[in-house]
Every structure is written in structure tokens, then in C-alpha cells.
Amino acid sequence: MKEAGIRAYRAMEMARAFDTKLSALYKAGKMYGGVFLGRGHEAIAACEAVFLTKGVDVYNPFIREQAGRCAWGYSVLESARSYLGSAEGCMRGRDGNIHWGVPADGNPAPISHLGAMVSVVAGMLIAKRMQGIQDSVAVLNLGDGTTSVGATHEGCNMVAVEKLPVVIVVTNNQFAYSTPNEREFACASLADRGRGYGFTTHECDGTNFLQTLATMQKAVAAARAGQGPQWVVAETLRMCGHGEHDDASYIPAELKAAFADRDPLAVARRQVQEQGWLSAEDVA
């Protein structure tokens, strides 16, 4: 757990620094297209990817999950090339600035809207099964809003029927763009949706680094051990707009205040020191 925790924490720090630079470039008018930051998502993204192996497993993060990409094993250089339209990037400067992936690594380029990726990832695992490849798992991201998309339902039903080793991580950041939870679903918890499909369900506070790390480790290990698909609901707050074009004025002040002391990166910095994994000098 210590080694994975340190790698996940480093990925979070790199992602936050990179996002800060992306925001500055956007505001300076040097970025074309949208910029989508992962502030508030970092612990979830890093902890879900750190237990995967590039080239063996399948990983399909959100477009905003720089922390997940770093924990998976990519440099932020590839994201920078994609955002800046470089022909040296894996997408050769095509398909916008955020929809990039390397299928040969097990990282398919994402399709918007996100529900479409459930069946894509399921197909990748079924292909592995047909080829006799064992011990591969997939981690796939859904947002709270995406769980209401028809393609999500169809894909999740197939994953459950086929008992595929998929971990679906539902990042509940309280808003589907600007639509709050109470206008998205009527069940008590999004975990209920996972149970309805027949998944094993888990819940965690996505702002609590250690809790999130332990939850993701358990879910990935269960999927890899043949225990069927896993559904993880991780609660957080997106600490910025949907994109840098969005001022997030729809987020109530009292909700922002409730999460003011729960910045996942600040929590992780404290926890890795309390655990004795890193010193204050290491963190600095």
C-alpha cells in the first residue's frame, strides 16, 4: 500500500501543477478549444489507476483525469501535446485537444458522451477473453450524470451478464455540468444503481486519500480475482467549472464552504506524512 500510495500522491501533485498551467495558458488566450481541469478529482483518479498495469489492463479515464493518466504511467507531455495540437502527440494533432488515448496500451481514446465507453471497454475485455488472455481488469469512469445515460445502462447490463472484470468508478462531483444531484436521480445513493445491475458495490469519500486508496485496491483486487464487476461510488466536489469557460456560479456557496477543508491534494499531503510514507521535506 505504501508504494502505491506514494505513486498516487506524486501523480496528484503533478496533475494539479499541470492543470494550473493549462488554466493560465487558457486565460492568456494561448489555448484553442476547451480546457477541463481535474481539481477535486485527483485522489479518485490517481487511486483508481495506480493498481493497474499499462499494456495488461484497460483504463478509460475522464478527459479531465490527469492524475489518473500520470498514475497509469503517462507523462503529462502527452496531454500537453494533445492540448496544443502537436503532430508529435499520439493523436498527431487530430480529434480535438482532449480525446486522446493509446489503444495498444489498453487506453482507448474517450468518446463523448461518456456512457458510450462502457460497451467499448466491455468489448476490449471480451476480446481478451476470446484470445485466452487472463488476469486483465478494466477501470472505467462514469460521472453522476452519466449514470442516467441510456448507453450506460445497456453497457452495464452487458458487463454484468458477462461477469466481466470491470471496475466502474462513479465520480459523484455533485453536478452533471450544472444539474445538481436532486435533479439527476431519485435513489438514495448511486450505489443502488450498481446493485440493480448485479455489481458488487463500494462507497468512499473521494476527498479522503487513504480511504479512496484502500477502496480502489479492494475493488480492483476483487475484479482481478474473478469476483465479477465492481461499482465504486466516490463522492467529491468539482472545485472548478465543468470547463474553464464555465464559472461554476451554480454551485451554492454553502456547498463550497462544506468542502473548503477537503481539497483532496491537501488531505493527501497531510495523510502521507501522518503515515510516515513521506517527510515534510519529501513533500516540499
Short mmCIF file of C-alpha atoms in Angstrom, two decimals:
data_model
loop_
_atom_site.label_atom_id
_atom_site.label_comp_id
_atom_site.label_asym_id
_atom_site.label_seq_id
_atom_site.Cartn_x
_atom_site.Cartn_y
_atom_site.Cartn_z
CA MET A 1 0.00 0.00 0.00
CA LYS A 2 2.86 2.41 0.82
CA GLU A 3 4.45 2.18 -2.63
CA ALA A 4 1.12 2.59 -4.39
CA GLY A 5 0.20 5.47 -2.09
CA ILE A 6 3.40 7.38 -2.82
CA ARG A 7 2.98 6.90 -6.57
CA ALA A 8 -0.64 8.05 -6.39
CA TYR A 9 0.29 11.11 -4.34
CA ARG A 10 3.04 12.08 -6.80
CA ALA A 11 0.54 11.76 -9.64
CA MET A 12 -1.85 14.08 -7.82
CA GLU A 13 0.83 16.74 -7.33
CA MET A 14 1.87 16.56 -10.99
CA ALA A 15 -1.73 16.74 -12.17
CA ARG A 16 -2.54 19.80 -10.06
CA ALA A 17 0.58 21.61 -11.26
CA PHE A 18 -0.21 20.76 -14.88
CA ASP A 19 -3.85 21.83 -14.54
CA THR A 20 -2.75 25.15 -13.05
CA LYS A 21 -0.53 25.76 -16.07
CA LEU A 22 -3.29 24.76 -18.50
CA SER A 23 -5.63 27.25 -16.84
CA ALA A 24 -3.05 30.02 -17.16
CA LEU A 25 -2.49 29.25 -20.85
CA TYR A 26 -6.23 29.27 -21.49
CA LYS A 27 -6.73 32.60 -19.74
CA ALA A 28 -3.81 34.05 -21.69
CA GLY A 29 -5.54 33.12 -24.94
CA LYS A 30 -2.90 30.57 -25.91
CA MET A 31 -5.17 27.51 -25.84
CA TYR A 32 -7.69 26.58 -28.53
CA GLY A 33 -10.73 24.51 -27.66
CA GLY A 34 -11.93 23.65 -24.16
CA VAL A 35 -9.83 23.12 -21.04
CA PHE A 36 -11.19 20.68 -18.47
CA LEU A 37 -9.48 20.52 -15.09
CA GLY A 38 -9.48 17.71 -12.54
CA ARG A 39 -9.44 19.79 -9.35
CA GLY A 40 -11.29 17.81 -6.71
CA HIS A 41 -10.99 14.57 -8.70
CA GLU A 42 -7.28 13.91 -8.12
CA ALA A 43 -7.48 11.35 -5.31
CA ILE A 44 -10.12 9.30 -7.12
CA ALA A 45 -8.26 9.35 -10.42
CA ALA A 46 -4.80 8.56 -9.03
CA CYS A 47 -6.02 5.81 -6.70
CA GLU A 48 -8.09 4.06 -9.38
CA ALA A 49 -5.18 3.89 -11.83
CA VAL A 50 -2.27 3.10 -9.51
CA PHE A 51 -3.29 -0.56 -9.16
CA LEU A 52 -3.34 -1.12 -12.94
CA THR A 53 -0.57 -2.18 -15.32
CA LYS A 54 -0.18 -0.43 -18.66
CA GLY A 55 -0.18 -2.93 -21.52
CA VAL A 56 -2.00 -5.56 -19.44
CA ASP A 57 -5.10 -3.85 -18.10
CA VAL A 58 -7.60 -1.42 -19.62
CA TYR A 59 -8.01 2.13 -18.36
CA ASN A 60 -10.58 4.65 -19.56
CA PRO A 61 -10.37 7.89 -17.54
CA PHE A 62 -12.33 11.10 -17.88
CA ILE A 63 -10.86 13.74 -20.18
CA ARG A 64 -10.03 15.76 -17.04
CA GLU A 65 -8.21 12.99 -15.13
CA GLN A 66 -4.55 14.00 -15.46
CA ALA A 67 -3.85 12.35 -12.09
CA GLY A 68 -5.14 9.04 -13.40
CA ARG A 69 -3.06 9.26 -16.56
CA CYS A 70 0.06 10.02 -14.50
CA ALA A 71 -0.61 7.12 -12.12
CA TRP A 72 -1.23 4.84 -15.12
CA GLY A 73 2.27 5.68 -16.34
CA TYR A 74 1.97 8.53 -18.82
CA SER A 75 3.92 11.76 -18.71
CA VAL A 76 1.94 15.00 -18.81
CA LEU A 77 3.91 15.64 -22.01
CA GLU A 78 1.35 13.62 -23.98
CA SER A 79 -1.53 15.66 -22.58
CA ALA A 80 0.38 18.84 -23.36
CA ARG A 81 0.93 17.72 -26.95
CA SER A 82 -2.76 16.90 -27.27
CA TYR A 83 -3.93 20.21 -25.79
CA LEU A 84 -1.54 22.18 -28.01
CA GLY A 85 -2.31 20.22 -31.18
CA SER A 86 1.21 18.90 -31.67
CA ALA A 87 1.77 16.49 -34.55
CA GLU A 88 4.21 14.67 -32.25
CA GLY A 89 1.36 13.56 -29.99
CA CYS A 90 -0.28 10.14 -30.14
CA MET A 91 -3.29 11.64 -31.98
CA ARG A 92 -0.98 13.58 -34.35
CA GLY A 93 -2.77 16.84 -33.59
CA ARG A 94 -6.20 15.49 -34.58
CA ASP A 95 -9.55 14.83 -32.88
CA GLY A 96 -9.67 17.99 -30.81
CA ASN A 97 -7.44 18.60 -27.82
CA ILE A 98 -8.71 16.19 -25.14
CA HIS A 99 -9.86 12.94 -26.78
CA TRP A 100 -6.57 11.11 -26.81
CA GLY A 101 -5.58 7.57 -25.99
CA VAL A 102 -3.21 4.75 -26.91
CA PRO A 103 -5.30 1.61 -27.53
CA ALA A 104 -2.19 -0.59 -27.73
CA ASP A 105 -1.50 0.33 -24.09
CA GLY A 106 -5.07 -0.53 -23.08
CA ASN A 107 -6.07 3.13 -23.02
CA PRO A 108 -8.81 3.81 -25.63
CA ALA A 109 -9.43 7.38 -26.74
CA PRO A 110 -12.63 8.53 -24.98
CA ILE A 111 -15.92 9.12 -26.75
CA SER A 112 -18.21 11.91 -25.62
CA HIS A 113 -20.69 11.39 -24.14
CA LEU A 114 -19.10 9.07 -21.63
CA GLY A 115 -21.78 6.39 -21.47
CA ALA A 116 -20.62 5.14 -24.86
CA MET A 117 -17.34 3.93 -23.36
CA VAL A 118 -18.93 1.20 -21.22
CA SER A 119 -19.59 -1.02 -24.24
CA VAL A 120 -16.21 -0.15 -25.78
CA VAL A 121 -14.35 -1.28 -22.65
CA ALA A 122 -16.58 -4.36 -22.38
CA GLY A 123 -15.66 -5.23 -25.95
CA MET A 124 -11.95 -4.89 -25.19
CA LEU A 125 -12.27 -7.35 -22.30
CA ILE A 126 -14.36 -9.79 -24.31
CA ALA A 127 -11.64 -9.67 -27.00
CA LYS A 128 -9.05 -10.53 -24.36
CA ARG A 129 -11.23 -13.40 -23.18
CA MET A 130 -11.53 -14.75 -26.73
CA GLN A 131 -7.74 -14.56 -27.09
CA GLY A 132 -7.28 -16.53 -23.89
CA ILE A 133 -5.71 -13.59 -22.04
CA GLN A 134 -6.24 -13.91 -18.29
CA ASP A 135 -5.76 -11.59 -15.29
CA SER A 136 -6.68 -8.34 -17.07
CA VAL A 137 -9.05 -5.89 -15.46
CA ALA A 138 -10.55 -2.62 -16.62
CA VAL A 139 -11.25 0.60 -14.77
CA LEU A 140 -13.82 2.87 -16.34
CA ASN A 141 -15.01 6.30 -15.22
CA LEU A 142 -18.61 7.48 -15.12
CA GLY A 143 -19.94 10.72 -13.69
CA ASP A 144 -23.08 11.05 -11.62
CA GLY A 145 -24.89 12.41 -14.67
CA THR A 146 -23.55 9.71 -16.96
CA THR A 147 -25.25 7.00 -14.90
CA SER A 148 -28.56 8.27 -16.35
CA VAL A 149 -27.47 7.86 -19.98
CA GLY A 150 -29.10 5.04 -21.95
CA ALA A 151 -25.77 3.78 -23.34
CA THR A 152 -24.55 3.37 -19.76
CA HIS A 153 -27.49 1.12 -18.89
CA GLU A 154 -27.02 -1.07 -21.94
CA GLY A 155 -23.27 -1.38 -21.38
CA CYS A 156 -23.55 -2.08 -17.66
CA ASN A 157 -26.15 -4.75 -18.28
CA MET A 158 -23.76 -6.48 -20.70
CA VAL A 159 -20.84 -6.19 -18.26
CA ALA A 160 -22.93 -7.80 -15.52
CA VAL A 161 -24.34 -10.60 -17.70
CA GLU A 162 -20.87 -11.46 -19.00
CA LYS A 163 -19.36 -11.13 -15.49
CA LEU A 164 -16.50 -9.07 -16.87
CA PRO A 165 -13.65 -7.95 -14.60
CA VAL A 166 -14.60 -4.28 -14.80
CA VAL A 167 -14.38 -1.67 -12.04
CA ILE A 168 -16.76 1.17 -12.82
CA VAL A 169 -15.85 4.22 -10.79
CA VAL A 170 -18.75 6.66 -10.43
CA THR A 171 -17.30 10.03 -9.51
CA ASN A 172 -20.16 11.91 -7.90
CA ASN A 173 -18.97 15.51 -8.01
CA GLN A 174 -22.48 16.73 -7.18
CA PHE A 175 -23.26 18.19 -10.61
CA ALA A 176 -23.83 16.87 -14.14
CA TYR A 177 -22.37 20.00 -15.68
CA SER A 178 -24.75 22.36 -13.84
CA THR A 179 -27.55 19.92 -12.91
CA PRO A 180 -27.48 19.05 -9.17
CA ASN A 181 -27.91 15.52 -7.83
CA GLU A 182 -31.51 16.07 -6.74
CA ARG A 183 -32.49 16.68 -10.37
CA GLU A 184 -30.47 13.71 -11.66
CA PHE A 185 -31.68 10.66 -9.75
CA ALA A 186 -34.25 9.67 -7.11
CA CYS A 187 -32.47 6.70 -5.48
CA ALA A 188 -30.91 7.18 -2.05
CA SER A 189 -27.40 6.58 -3.39
CA LEU A 190 -25.84 5.92 -6.78
CA ALA A 191 -24.63 2.67 -5.24
CA ASP A 192 -28.23 1.47 -5.66
CA ARG A 193 -27.79 1.63 -9.42
CA GLY A 194 -24.76 -0.65 -9.24
CA ARG A 195 -26.67 -3.12 -7.08
CA GLY A 196 -29.51 -3.10 -9.59
CA TYR A 197 -27.15 -4.27 -12.34
CA GLY A 198 -25.77 -7.01 -10.11
CA PHE A 199 -22.38 -5.41 -9.42
CA THR A 200 -20.55 -5.64 -6.09
CA THR A 201 -20.73 -2.09 -4.73
CA HIS A 202 -18.32 0.07 -2.74
CA GLU A 203 -18.56 3.64 -1.49
CA CYS A 204 -15.86 6.06 -0.38
CA ASP A 205 -15.18 9.70 0.38
CA GLY A 206 -13.25 10.71 -2.71
CA THR A 207 -11.64 13.62 -0.88
CA ASN A 208 -10.07 11.22 1.67
CA PHE A 209 -6.90 9.93 0.05
CA LEU A 210 -6.25 6.89 2.25
CA GLN A 211 -9.87 5.77 2.25
CA THR A 212 -10.05 6.10 -1.52
CA LEU A 213 -6.75 4.24 -1.99
CA ALA A 214 -7.98 1.31 0.16
CA THR A 215 -11.36 1.18 -1.60
CA MET A 216 -9.84 1.14 -5.08
CA GLN A 217 -7.30 -1.53 -4.09
CA LYS A 218 -10.13 -3.74 -2.80
CA ALA A 219 -12.30 -3.26 -5.89
CA VAL A 220 -9.51 -3.87 -8.42
CA ALA A 221 -8.29 -6.94 -6.49
CA ALA A 222 -11.82 -8.38 -6.41
CA ALA A 223 -12.28 -7.92 -10.15
CA ARG A 224 -8.87 -9.46 -10.86
CA ALA A 225 -9.69 -12.44 -8.61
CA GLY A 226 -12.72 -13.32 -10.72
CA GLN A 227 -15.36 -11.88 -8.40
CA GLY A 228 -17.19 -10.12 -11.22
CA PRO A 229 -17.80 -6.44 -11.96
CA GLN A 230 -17.34 -3.85 -9.22
CA TRP A 231 -19.14 -0.50 -8.80
CA VAL A 232 -17.37 2.21 -6.78
CA VAL A 233 -19.17 5.43 -5.85
CA ALA A 234 -16.69 8.12 -4.82
CA GLU A 235 -18.06 11.40 -3.50
CA THR A 236 -16.28 14.70 -4.10
CA LEU A 237 -16.91 18.23 -5.38
CA ARG A 238 -15.56 19.53 -8.65
CA MET A 239 -13.54 22.51 -7.41
CA CYS A 240 -13.94 24.45 -10.65
CA GLY A 241 -16.35 24.79 -13.54
CA HIS A 242 -17.18 21.99 -15.93
CA GLY A 243 -14.54 23.61 -18.13
CA GLU A 244 -12.54 26.80 -17.88
CA HIS A 245 -15.26 28.52 -19.91
CA ASP A 246 -17.69 27.89 -17.01
CA ASP A 247 -17.58 30.00 -13.83
CA ALA A 248 -19.48 27.38 -11.76
CA SER A 249 -21.79 30.06 -10.38
CA TYR A 250 -24.49 27.39 -9.99
CA ILE A 251 -22.57 25.72 -7.11
CA PRO A 252 -24.12 27.06 -3.86
CA ALA A 253 -21.80 28.94 -1.54
CA GLU A 254 -22.72 26.66 1.37
CA LEU A 255 -21.64 23.58 -0.62
CA LYS A 256 -18.31 25.20 -1.47
CA ALA A 257 -17.87 26.04 2.22
CA ALA A 258 -18.62 22.45 3.23
CA PHE A 259 -15.78 21.22 1.02
CA ALA A 260 -13.38 24.09 1.79
CA ASP A 261 -11.19 21.94 4.04
CA ARG A 262 -11.49 18.81 1.90
CA ASP A 263 -9.22 19.61 -1.04
CA PRO A 264 -8.02 16.07 -1.95
CA LEU A 265 -4.46 17.22 -2.55
CA ALA A 266 -4.20 19.00 0.80
CA VAL A 267 -5.68 15.94 2.54
CA ALA A 268 -3.22 13.64 0.76
CA ARG A 269 -0.25 15.83 1.69
CA ARG A 270 -1.23 15.57 5.34
CA GLN A 271 -2.00 11.87 5.29
CA VAL A 272 1.20 10.69 3.58
CA GLN A 273 3.16 12.48 6.30
CA GLU A 274 0.99 11.16 9.12
CA GLN A 275 1.54 7.63 7.75
CA GLY A 276 5.29 8.18 7.71
CA TRP A 277 5.42 7.47 3.98
CA LEU A 278 7.00 10.83 3.18
CA SER A 279 8.66 13.54 5.25
CA ALA A 280 7.77 17.22 5.06
CA GLU A 281 10.96 17.68 3.04
CA ASP A 282 9.88 14.95 0.62
CA VAL A 283 6.52 16.62 0.16
CA ALA A 284 8.12 20.00 -0.45
#
